[in-house]
Coordinates of C-alpha atoms in Angstrom, one line a residue:
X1 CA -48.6 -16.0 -18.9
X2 CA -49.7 -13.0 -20.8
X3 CA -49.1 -10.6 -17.9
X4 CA -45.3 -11.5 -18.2
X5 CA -43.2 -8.3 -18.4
X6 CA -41.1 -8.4 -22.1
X7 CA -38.1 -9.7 -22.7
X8 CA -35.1 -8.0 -24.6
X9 CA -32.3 -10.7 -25.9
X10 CA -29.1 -9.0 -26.7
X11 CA -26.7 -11.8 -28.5
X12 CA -23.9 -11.6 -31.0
X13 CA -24.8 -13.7 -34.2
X14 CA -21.2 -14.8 -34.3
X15 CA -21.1 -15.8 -30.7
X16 CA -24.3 -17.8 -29.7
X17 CA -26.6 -17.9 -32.9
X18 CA -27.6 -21.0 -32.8
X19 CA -27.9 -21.3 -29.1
X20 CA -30.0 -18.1 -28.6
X21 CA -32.2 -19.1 -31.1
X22 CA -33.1 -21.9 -28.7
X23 CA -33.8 -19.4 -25.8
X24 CA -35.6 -17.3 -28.1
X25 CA -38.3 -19.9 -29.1
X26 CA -38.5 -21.2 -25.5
X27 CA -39.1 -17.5 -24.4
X28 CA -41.5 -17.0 -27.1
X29 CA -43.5 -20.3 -26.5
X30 CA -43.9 -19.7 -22.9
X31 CA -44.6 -16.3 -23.5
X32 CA -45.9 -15.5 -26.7
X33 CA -43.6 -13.8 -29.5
X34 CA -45.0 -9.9 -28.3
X35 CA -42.8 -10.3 -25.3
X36 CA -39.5 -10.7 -26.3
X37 CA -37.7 -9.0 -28.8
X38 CA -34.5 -10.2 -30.5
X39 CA -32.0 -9.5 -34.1
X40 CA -31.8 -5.2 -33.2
X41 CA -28.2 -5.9 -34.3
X42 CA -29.2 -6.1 -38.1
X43 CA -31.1 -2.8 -38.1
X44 CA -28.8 0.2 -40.3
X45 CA -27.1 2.2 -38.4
X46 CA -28.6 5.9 -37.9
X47 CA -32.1 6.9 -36.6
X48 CA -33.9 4.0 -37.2
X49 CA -31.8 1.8 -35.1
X50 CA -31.9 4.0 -32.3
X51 CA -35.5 4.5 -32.3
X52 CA -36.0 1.1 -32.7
X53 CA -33.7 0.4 -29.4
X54 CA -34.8 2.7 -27.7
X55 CA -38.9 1.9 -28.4
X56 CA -37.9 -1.9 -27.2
X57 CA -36.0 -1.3 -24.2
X58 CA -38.3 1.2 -23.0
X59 CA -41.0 -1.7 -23.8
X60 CA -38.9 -3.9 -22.0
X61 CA -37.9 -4.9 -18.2
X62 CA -35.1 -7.5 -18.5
X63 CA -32.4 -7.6 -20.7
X64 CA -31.2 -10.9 -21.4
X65 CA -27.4 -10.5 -22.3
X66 CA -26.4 -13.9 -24.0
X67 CA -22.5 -14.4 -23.4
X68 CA -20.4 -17.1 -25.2
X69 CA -16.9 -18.1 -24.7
X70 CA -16.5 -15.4 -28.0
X71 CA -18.6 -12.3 -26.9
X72 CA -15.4 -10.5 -25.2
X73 CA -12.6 -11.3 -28.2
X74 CA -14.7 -10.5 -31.5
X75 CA -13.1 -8.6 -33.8
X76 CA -14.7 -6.7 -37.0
X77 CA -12.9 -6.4 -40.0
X78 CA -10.5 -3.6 -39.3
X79 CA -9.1 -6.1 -36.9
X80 CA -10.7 -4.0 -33.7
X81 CA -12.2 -5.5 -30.6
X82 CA -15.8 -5.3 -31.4
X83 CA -16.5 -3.8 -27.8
X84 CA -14.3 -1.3 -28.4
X85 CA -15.6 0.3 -31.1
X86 CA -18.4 3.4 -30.6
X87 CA -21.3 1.7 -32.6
X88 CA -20.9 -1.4 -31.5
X89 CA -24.8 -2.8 -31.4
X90 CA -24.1 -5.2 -28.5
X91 CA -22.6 -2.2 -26.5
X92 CA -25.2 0.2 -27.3
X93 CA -28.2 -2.3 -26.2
X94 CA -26.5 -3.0 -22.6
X95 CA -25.5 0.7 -22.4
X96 CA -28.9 2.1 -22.9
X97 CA -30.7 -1.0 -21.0
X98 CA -28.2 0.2 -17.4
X99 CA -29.0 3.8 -18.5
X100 CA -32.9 2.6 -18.7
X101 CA -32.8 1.0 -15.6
X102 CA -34.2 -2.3 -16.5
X103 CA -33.0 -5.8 -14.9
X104 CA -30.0 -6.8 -17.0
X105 CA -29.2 -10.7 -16.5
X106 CA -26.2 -12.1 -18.1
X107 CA -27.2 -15.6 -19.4
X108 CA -23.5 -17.8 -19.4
X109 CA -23.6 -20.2 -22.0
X110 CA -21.4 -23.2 -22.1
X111 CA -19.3 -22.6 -19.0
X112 CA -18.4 -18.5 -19.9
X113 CA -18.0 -16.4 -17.1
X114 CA -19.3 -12.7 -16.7
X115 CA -16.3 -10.7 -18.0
X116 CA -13.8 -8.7 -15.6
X117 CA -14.5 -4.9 -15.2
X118 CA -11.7 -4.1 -16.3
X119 CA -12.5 -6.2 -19.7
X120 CA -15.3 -4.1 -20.4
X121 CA -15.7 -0.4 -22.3
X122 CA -16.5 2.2 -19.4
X123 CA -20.4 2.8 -19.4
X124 CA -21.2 -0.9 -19.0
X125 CA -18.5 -2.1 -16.9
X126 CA -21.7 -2.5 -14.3
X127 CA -22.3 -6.2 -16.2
X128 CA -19.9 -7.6 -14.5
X129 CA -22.3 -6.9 -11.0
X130 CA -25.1 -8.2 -12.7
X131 CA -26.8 -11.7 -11.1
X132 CA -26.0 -14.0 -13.7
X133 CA -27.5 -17.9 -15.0
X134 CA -25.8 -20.4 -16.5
X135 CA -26.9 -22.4 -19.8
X136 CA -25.5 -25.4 -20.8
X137 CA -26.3 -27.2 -24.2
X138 CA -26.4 -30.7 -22.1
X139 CA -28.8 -29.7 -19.9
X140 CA -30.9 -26.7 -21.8
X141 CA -34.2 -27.6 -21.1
X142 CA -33.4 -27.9 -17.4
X143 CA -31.6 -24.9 -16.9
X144 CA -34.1 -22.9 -18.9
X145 CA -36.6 -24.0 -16.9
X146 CA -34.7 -22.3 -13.9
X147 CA -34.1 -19.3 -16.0
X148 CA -37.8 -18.6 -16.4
X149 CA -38.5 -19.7 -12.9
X150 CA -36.4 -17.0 -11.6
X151 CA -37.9 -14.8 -14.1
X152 CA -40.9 -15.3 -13.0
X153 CA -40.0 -14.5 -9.5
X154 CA -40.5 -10.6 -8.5
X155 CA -38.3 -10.6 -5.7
X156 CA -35.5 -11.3 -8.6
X157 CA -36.2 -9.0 -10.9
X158 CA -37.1 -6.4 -8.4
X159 CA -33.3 -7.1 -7.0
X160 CA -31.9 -7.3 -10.5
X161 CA -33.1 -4.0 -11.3
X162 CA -32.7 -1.8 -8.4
X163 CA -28.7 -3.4 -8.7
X164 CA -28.6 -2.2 -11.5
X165 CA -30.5 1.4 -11.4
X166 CA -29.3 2.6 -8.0
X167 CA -26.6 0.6 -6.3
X168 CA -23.4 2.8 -5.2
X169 CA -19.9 1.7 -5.1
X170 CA -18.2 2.0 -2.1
X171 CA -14.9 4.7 -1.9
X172 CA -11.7 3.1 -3.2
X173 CA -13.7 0.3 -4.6
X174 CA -12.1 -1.3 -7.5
X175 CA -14.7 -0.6 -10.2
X176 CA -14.8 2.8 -8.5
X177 CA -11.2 3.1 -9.3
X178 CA -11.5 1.2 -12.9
X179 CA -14.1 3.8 -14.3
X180 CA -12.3 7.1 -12.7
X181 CA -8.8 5.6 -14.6
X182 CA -11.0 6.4 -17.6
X183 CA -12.8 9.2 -17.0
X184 CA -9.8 11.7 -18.5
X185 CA -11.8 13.0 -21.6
X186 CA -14.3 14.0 -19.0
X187 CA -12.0 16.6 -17.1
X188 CA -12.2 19.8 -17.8
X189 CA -9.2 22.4 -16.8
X190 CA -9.2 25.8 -15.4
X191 CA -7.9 28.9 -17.5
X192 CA -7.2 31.5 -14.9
X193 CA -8.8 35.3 -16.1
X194 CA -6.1 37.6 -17.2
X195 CA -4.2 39.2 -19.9
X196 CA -2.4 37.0 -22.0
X197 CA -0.2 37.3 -25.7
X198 CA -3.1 37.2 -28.6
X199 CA -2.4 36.5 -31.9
X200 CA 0.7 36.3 -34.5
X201 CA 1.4 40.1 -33.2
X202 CA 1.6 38.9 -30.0
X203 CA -0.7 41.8 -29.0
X204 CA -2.0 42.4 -25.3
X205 CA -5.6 40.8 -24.8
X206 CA -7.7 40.4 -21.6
X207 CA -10.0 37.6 -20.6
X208 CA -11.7 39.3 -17.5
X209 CA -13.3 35.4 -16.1
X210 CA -12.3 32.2 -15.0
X211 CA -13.4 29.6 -17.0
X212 CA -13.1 26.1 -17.8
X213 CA -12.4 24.0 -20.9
X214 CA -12.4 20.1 -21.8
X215 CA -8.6 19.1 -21.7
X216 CA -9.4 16.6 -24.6
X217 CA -11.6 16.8 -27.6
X218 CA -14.9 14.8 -27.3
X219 CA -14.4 11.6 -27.9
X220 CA -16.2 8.8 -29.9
X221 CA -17.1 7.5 -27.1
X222 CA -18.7 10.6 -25.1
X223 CA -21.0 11.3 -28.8
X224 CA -22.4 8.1 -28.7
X225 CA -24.2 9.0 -25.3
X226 CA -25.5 12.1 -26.9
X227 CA -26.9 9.8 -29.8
X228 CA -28.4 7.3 -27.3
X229 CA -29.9 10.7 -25.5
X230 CA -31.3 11.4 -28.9
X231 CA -29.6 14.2 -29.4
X232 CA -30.6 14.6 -32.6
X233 CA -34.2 13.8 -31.9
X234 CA -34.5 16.5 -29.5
X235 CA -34.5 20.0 -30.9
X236 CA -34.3 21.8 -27.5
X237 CA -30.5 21.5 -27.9
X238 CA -30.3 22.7 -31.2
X239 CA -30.3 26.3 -32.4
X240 CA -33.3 27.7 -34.7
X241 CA -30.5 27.9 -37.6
X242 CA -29.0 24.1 -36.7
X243 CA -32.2 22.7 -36.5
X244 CA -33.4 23.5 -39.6
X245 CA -30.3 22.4 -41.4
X246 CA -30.8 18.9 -39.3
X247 CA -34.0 18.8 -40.8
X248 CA -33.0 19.9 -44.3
X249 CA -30.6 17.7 -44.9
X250 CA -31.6 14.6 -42.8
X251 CA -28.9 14.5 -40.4
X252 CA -29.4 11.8 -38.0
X253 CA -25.1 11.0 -36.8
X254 CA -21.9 12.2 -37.9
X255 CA -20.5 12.0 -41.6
X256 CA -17.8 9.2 -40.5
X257 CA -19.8 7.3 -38.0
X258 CA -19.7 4.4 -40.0
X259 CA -16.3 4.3 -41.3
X260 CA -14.2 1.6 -38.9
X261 CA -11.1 4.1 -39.8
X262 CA -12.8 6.8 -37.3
X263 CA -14.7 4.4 -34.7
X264 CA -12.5 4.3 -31.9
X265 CA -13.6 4.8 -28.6
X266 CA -10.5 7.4 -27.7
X267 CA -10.3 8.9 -31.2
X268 CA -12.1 12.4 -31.2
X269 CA -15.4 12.8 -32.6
X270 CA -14.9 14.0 -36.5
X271 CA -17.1 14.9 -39.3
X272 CA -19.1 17.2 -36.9
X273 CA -20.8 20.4 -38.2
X274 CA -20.7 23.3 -36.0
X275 CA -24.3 23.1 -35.7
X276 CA -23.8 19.2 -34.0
X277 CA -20.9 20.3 -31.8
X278 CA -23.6 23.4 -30.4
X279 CA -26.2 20.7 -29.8
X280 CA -24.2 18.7 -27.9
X281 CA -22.4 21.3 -25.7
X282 CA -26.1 22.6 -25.2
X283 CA -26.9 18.7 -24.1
X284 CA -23.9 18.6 -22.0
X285 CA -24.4 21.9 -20.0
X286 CA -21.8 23.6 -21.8
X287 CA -20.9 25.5 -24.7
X288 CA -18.2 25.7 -27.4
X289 CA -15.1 28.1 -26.5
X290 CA -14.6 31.6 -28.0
X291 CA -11.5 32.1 -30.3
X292 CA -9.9 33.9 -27.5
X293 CA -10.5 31.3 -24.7
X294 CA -9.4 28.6 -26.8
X295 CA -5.7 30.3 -27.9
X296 CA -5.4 31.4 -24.3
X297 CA -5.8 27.7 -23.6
X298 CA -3.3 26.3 -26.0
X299 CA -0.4 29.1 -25.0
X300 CA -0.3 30.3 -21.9
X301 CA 0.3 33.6 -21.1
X302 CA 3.7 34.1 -22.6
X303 CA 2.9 34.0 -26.1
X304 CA 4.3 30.7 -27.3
X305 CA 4.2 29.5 -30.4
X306 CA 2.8 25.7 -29.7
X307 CA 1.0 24.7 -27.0
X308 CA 4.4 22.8 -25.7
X309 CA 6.6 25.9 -26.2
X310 CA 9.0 27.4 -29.2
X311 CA 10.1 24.2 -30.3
X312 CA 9.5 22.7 -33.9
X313 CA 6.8 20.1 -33.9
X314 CA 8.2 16.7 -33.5
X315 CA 6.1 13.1 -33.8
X316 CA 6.0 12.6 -30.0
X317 CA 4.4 16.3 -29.7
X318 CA 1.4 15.8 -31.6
X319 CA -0.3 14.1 -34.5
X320 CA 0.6 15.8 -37.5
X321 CA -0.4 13.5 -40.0
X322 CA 1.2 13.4 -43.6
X323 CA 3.1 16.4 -43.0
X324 CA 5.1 14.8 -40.2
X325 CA 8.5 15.3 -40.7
X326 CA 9.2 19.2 -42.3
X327 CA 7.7 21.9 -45.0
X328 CA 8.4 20.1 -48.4
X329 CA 8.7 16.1 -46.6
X330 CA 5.7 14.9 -48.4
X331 CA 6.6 15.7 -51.7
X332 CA 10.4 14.5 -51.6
X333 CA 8.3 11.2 -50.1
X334 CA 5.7 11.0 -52.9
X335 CA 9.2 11.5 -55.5
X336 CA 10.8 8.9 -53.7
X337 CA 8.2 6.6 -53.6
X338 CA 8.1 7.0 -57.4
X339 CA 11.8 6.4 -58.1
X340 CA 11.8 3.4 -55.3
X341 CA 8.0 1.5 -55.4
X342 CA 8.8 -0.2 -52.6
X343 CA 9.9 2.3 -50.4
X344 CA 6.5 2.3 -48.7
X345 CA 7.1 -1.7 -48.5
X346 CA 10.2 -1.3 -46.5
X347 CA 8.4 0.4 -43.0
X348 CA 10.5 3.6 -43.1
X349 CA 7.4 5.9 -43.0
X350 CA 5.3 4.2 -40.3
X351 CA 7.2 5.3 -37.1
X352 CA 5.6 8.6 -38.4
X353 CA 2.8 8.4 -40.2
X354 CA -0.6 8.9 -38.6
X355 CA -2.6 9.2 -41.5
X356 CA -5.8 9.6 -39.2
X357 CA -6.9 10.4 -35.9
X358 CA -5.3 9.1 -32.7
X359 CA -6.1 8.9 -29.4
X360 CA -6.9 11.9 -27.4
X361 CA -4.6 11.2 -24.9
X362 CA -1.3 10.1 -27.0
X363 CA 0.5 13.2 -26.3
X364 CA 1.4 13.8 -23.2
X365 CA 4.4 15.7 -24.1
X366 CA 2.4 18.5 -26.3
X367 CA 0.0 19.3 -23.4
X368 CA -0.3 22.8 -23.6
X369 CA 0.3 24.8 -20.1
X370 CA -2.6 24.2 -18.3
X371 CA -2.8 20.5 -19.1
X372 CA -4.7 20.7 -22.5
X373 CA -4.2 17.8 -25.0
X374 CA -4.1 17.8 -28.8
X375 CA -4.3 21.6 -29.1
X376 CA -1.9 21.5 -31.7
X377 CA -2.7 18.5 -34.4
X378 CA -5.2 15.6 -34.7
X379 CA -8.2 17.5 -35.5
X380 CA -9.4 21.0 -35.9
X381 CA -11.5 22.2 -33.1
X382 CA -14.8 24.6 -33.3
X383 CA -15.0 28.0 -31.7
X384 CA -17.8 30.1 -31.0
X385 CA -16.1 33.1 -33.0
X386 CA -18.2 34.4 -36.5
X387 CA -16.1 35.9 -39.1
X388 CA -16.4 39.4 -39.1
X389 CA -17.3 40.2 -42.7
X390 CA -19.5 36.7 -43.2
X391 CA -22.1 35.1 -41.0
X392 CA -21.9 31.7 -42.3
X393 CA -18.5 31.2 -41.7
X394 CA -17.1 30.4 -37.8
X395 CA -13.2 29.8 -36.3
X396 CA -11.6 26.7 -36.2
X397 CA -8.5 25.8 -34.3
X398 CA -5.6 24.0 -34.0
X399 CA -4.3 22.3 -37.0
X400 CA -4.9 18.8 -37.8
X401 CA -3.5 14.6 -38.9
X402 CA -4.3 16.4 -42.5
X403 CA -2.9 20.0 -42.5
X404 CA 0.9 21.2 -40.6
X405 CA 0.4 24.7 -41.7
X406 CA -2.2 25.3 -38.9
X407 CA -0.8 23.5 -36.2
X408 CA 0.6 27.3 -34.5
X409 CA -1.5 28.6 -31.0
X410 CA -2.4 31.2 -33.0
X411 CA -3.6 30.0 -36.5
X412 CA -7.6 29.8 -37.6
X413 CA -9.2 29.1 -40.2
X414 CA -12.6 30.5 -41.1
X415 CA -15.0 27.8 -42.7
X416 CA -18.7 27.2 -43.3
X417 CA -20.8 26.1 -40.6
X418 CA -21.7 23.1 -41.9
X419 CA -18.9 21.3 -43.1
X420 CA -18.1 18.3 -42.0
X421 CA -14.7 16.7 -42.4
X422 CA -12.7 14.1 -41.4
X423 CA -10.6 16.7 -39.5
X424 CA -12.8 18.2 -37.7
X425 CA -13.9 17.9 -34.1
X426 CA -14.2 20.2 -31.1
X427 CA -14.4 20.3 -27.1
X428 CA -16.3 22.4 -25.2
X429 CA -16.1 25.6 -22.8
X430 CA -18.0 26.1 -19.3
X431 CA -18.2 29.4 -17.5
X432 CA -17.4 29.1 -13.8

């Protein structure tokens, strides 16, 4: 059998362990230990692990997906479905095998069934079509025999793969209408050429183009594609400048990648220098906005202060972090929670503290007018804008869970081009 194709075994340790150790050494007996690789979900995160994938899978043509009665419900430590989060290893394996095009065959251990589509994170929600084989601890031997049978069969991988590579889904199908319900942080909205009210003067400016920009921040999720891309292998998407300070300073992800406190899925990217939002706008066939795009964005054309109107910021407008509730809050709060320790105990704060980012799509009621989220609050966006009098420092917009003082349509900051905090993300800009 040394002419079989390799085999790739995705598995969580806490799921099927013991069991996939059993298909791994049947594999590896029938086939010889080159062609099938297994345990990618102890590499580090970073570079390594997605050169690593990526040099397997690509030396691969079936992805074995092993699937317990626990590989839907486990949790990490922050409590968070595992699934859910953006470097989840199991994810990033079946994401990148679909994306490959390689035969991906869920193996059902123990009676577990293929989950739902509408259990899965979007990008892989394509498992659930996926021709799947049963394995049962009572009858292994038997039913791994059938596994490598069909295996061994080229009519089913050739099947296997082309379902997965190139199958459509017909209009109005289900899945069809699963995926688009999460394909939000993906729209982009039109801002209509035009004068419009510029700045804390309120002074007459003119965009003289249509153009479009992201209604959300980039996501988690969406910056994990760009890493599986290799987006930061691949210095056509990179400026001279960016590309160098990649290099320099051994950039391979974002400063928070690994911290579970900024891994959700729906949470905007953070931690992001401007150099990485450029490379990925380049990789996504767009660009960051200008200062003025952006402001015309958040306000309208009528000069309004926030992107909701003239209204002070409330909790259900936007994310505004520690300094929820009004200039001078969070000091009378840190005084209070001195004189009364367990004022903090007691649950008072938490209907408004958001002391980190939130979902991109929390707010509906602080859209700005042309359907823009989070243009005011949860994290400070880049813009294409250079500070007049320094070329290392760029524009950044809209305020953030940290900072209240910046959370006006017309506020910026001007900071260094490569720092990366916790507060920082961006969305991008497209020219019609």
């Amino acid at each position: 059998m040394s002419d079989q194709f390799p085999i790739f075994i995705s598995y969580r340790r806490r799921d099927t362990a013991q069991v996939t150790g059993r298909i791994h050494d049947c594999l590896t007996q029938r086939y010889g230990k080159t062609k099938v690789f297994m345990d990618l979900d102890s590499i580090n995160p970073g570079e390594n692990f997605v050169k690593k994938l990526k040099k397997a899978l690509s030396e691969s043509e079936v992805c074995l997906v092993i699937i317990g009665k626990k590989w839907l419900s486990l949790k990490n430590l922050s409590k968070q479905r595992r699934l859910n989060t953006s470097n989840d290893f199991v994810k990033l394996e079946i994401l990148t095998a679909l994306k490959t095009g390689i035969s991906v065959i869920p193996v059902l251990i123990d009676g577990a069934k293929v989950p739902s589509p509408s259990a899965l994170p979007r990008g892989i929600k394509k498992l659930s079509q996926c021709q799947a084989i049963e394995v049962f601890h009572k009858t292994f031997h038997r039913d791994m025999k059938y596994l490598m049978t069909k295996l061994e069969t080229p009519s089913f991988t050739r099947q296997s793969k082309e379902t997965n590579k190139s199958k459509k889904l017909p209009k109005n199908s289900t899945l069809e209408s699963q995926e688009n319900s999460n394909l939000r942080f993906d729209e982009m909205a039109l801002i209509p050429k035009g004068p419009f009210l510029y700045g804390k003067n309120r002074l007459r400016k003119d965009i003289p183009y249509d153009f479009c920009l992201d209604i959300c921040p980039v996501t988690n999720h969406q910056f994990t594609e760009f890493i599986l891309e290799e987006g930061y292998e691949r210095k056509e998407f990179w400026s001279s400048e960016g590309w160098q300070w990649k290099m320099d300073n051994h950039i391979d992800y974002p400063r928070f990648w690994n911290d579970p406190k900024f891994q959700e899925p729906d949470h905007p990217v953070v931690g992001v220098s401007f150099f990485e939002a450029q490379a990925y706008a380049h990789w996504a066939g767009k660009r960051l906005p200008r200062d003025a795009e952006w402001e015309k964005a958040a306000r309208g054309r009528d000069g309004r202060k926030f992107p909701w109107g003239n209204t002070t910021p409330r909790h259900e407008d936007c994310n505004l972090g520690r300094d929820v509730f009004s200039p001078g809050a969070y000091e009378a709060r840190k005084k209070l929670s001195t004189l009364i320790p367990d004022i903090e105990k007691s649950g008072l704060f938490e209907k408004h503290r958001k002391l980190q980012t939130t979902p991109v799509t929390k707010y509906t009621e602080g859209r700005s007018p042309y359907g823009c989220y989070d243009m005011a609050g949860n994290v400070y966006e880049w813009c294409a804008t250079w500070a007049s009098d320094e070329k290392n420092k760029v524009c950044l917009r809209g305020g953030s869970w940290e900072k209240r003082r910046t959370l006006t349509t017309y506020s910026r900051l001007l900071e260094a081009l490569t720092l990366r905090r916790n507060d920082i993300g961006f969305r991008c800009a497209k020219d019609v």
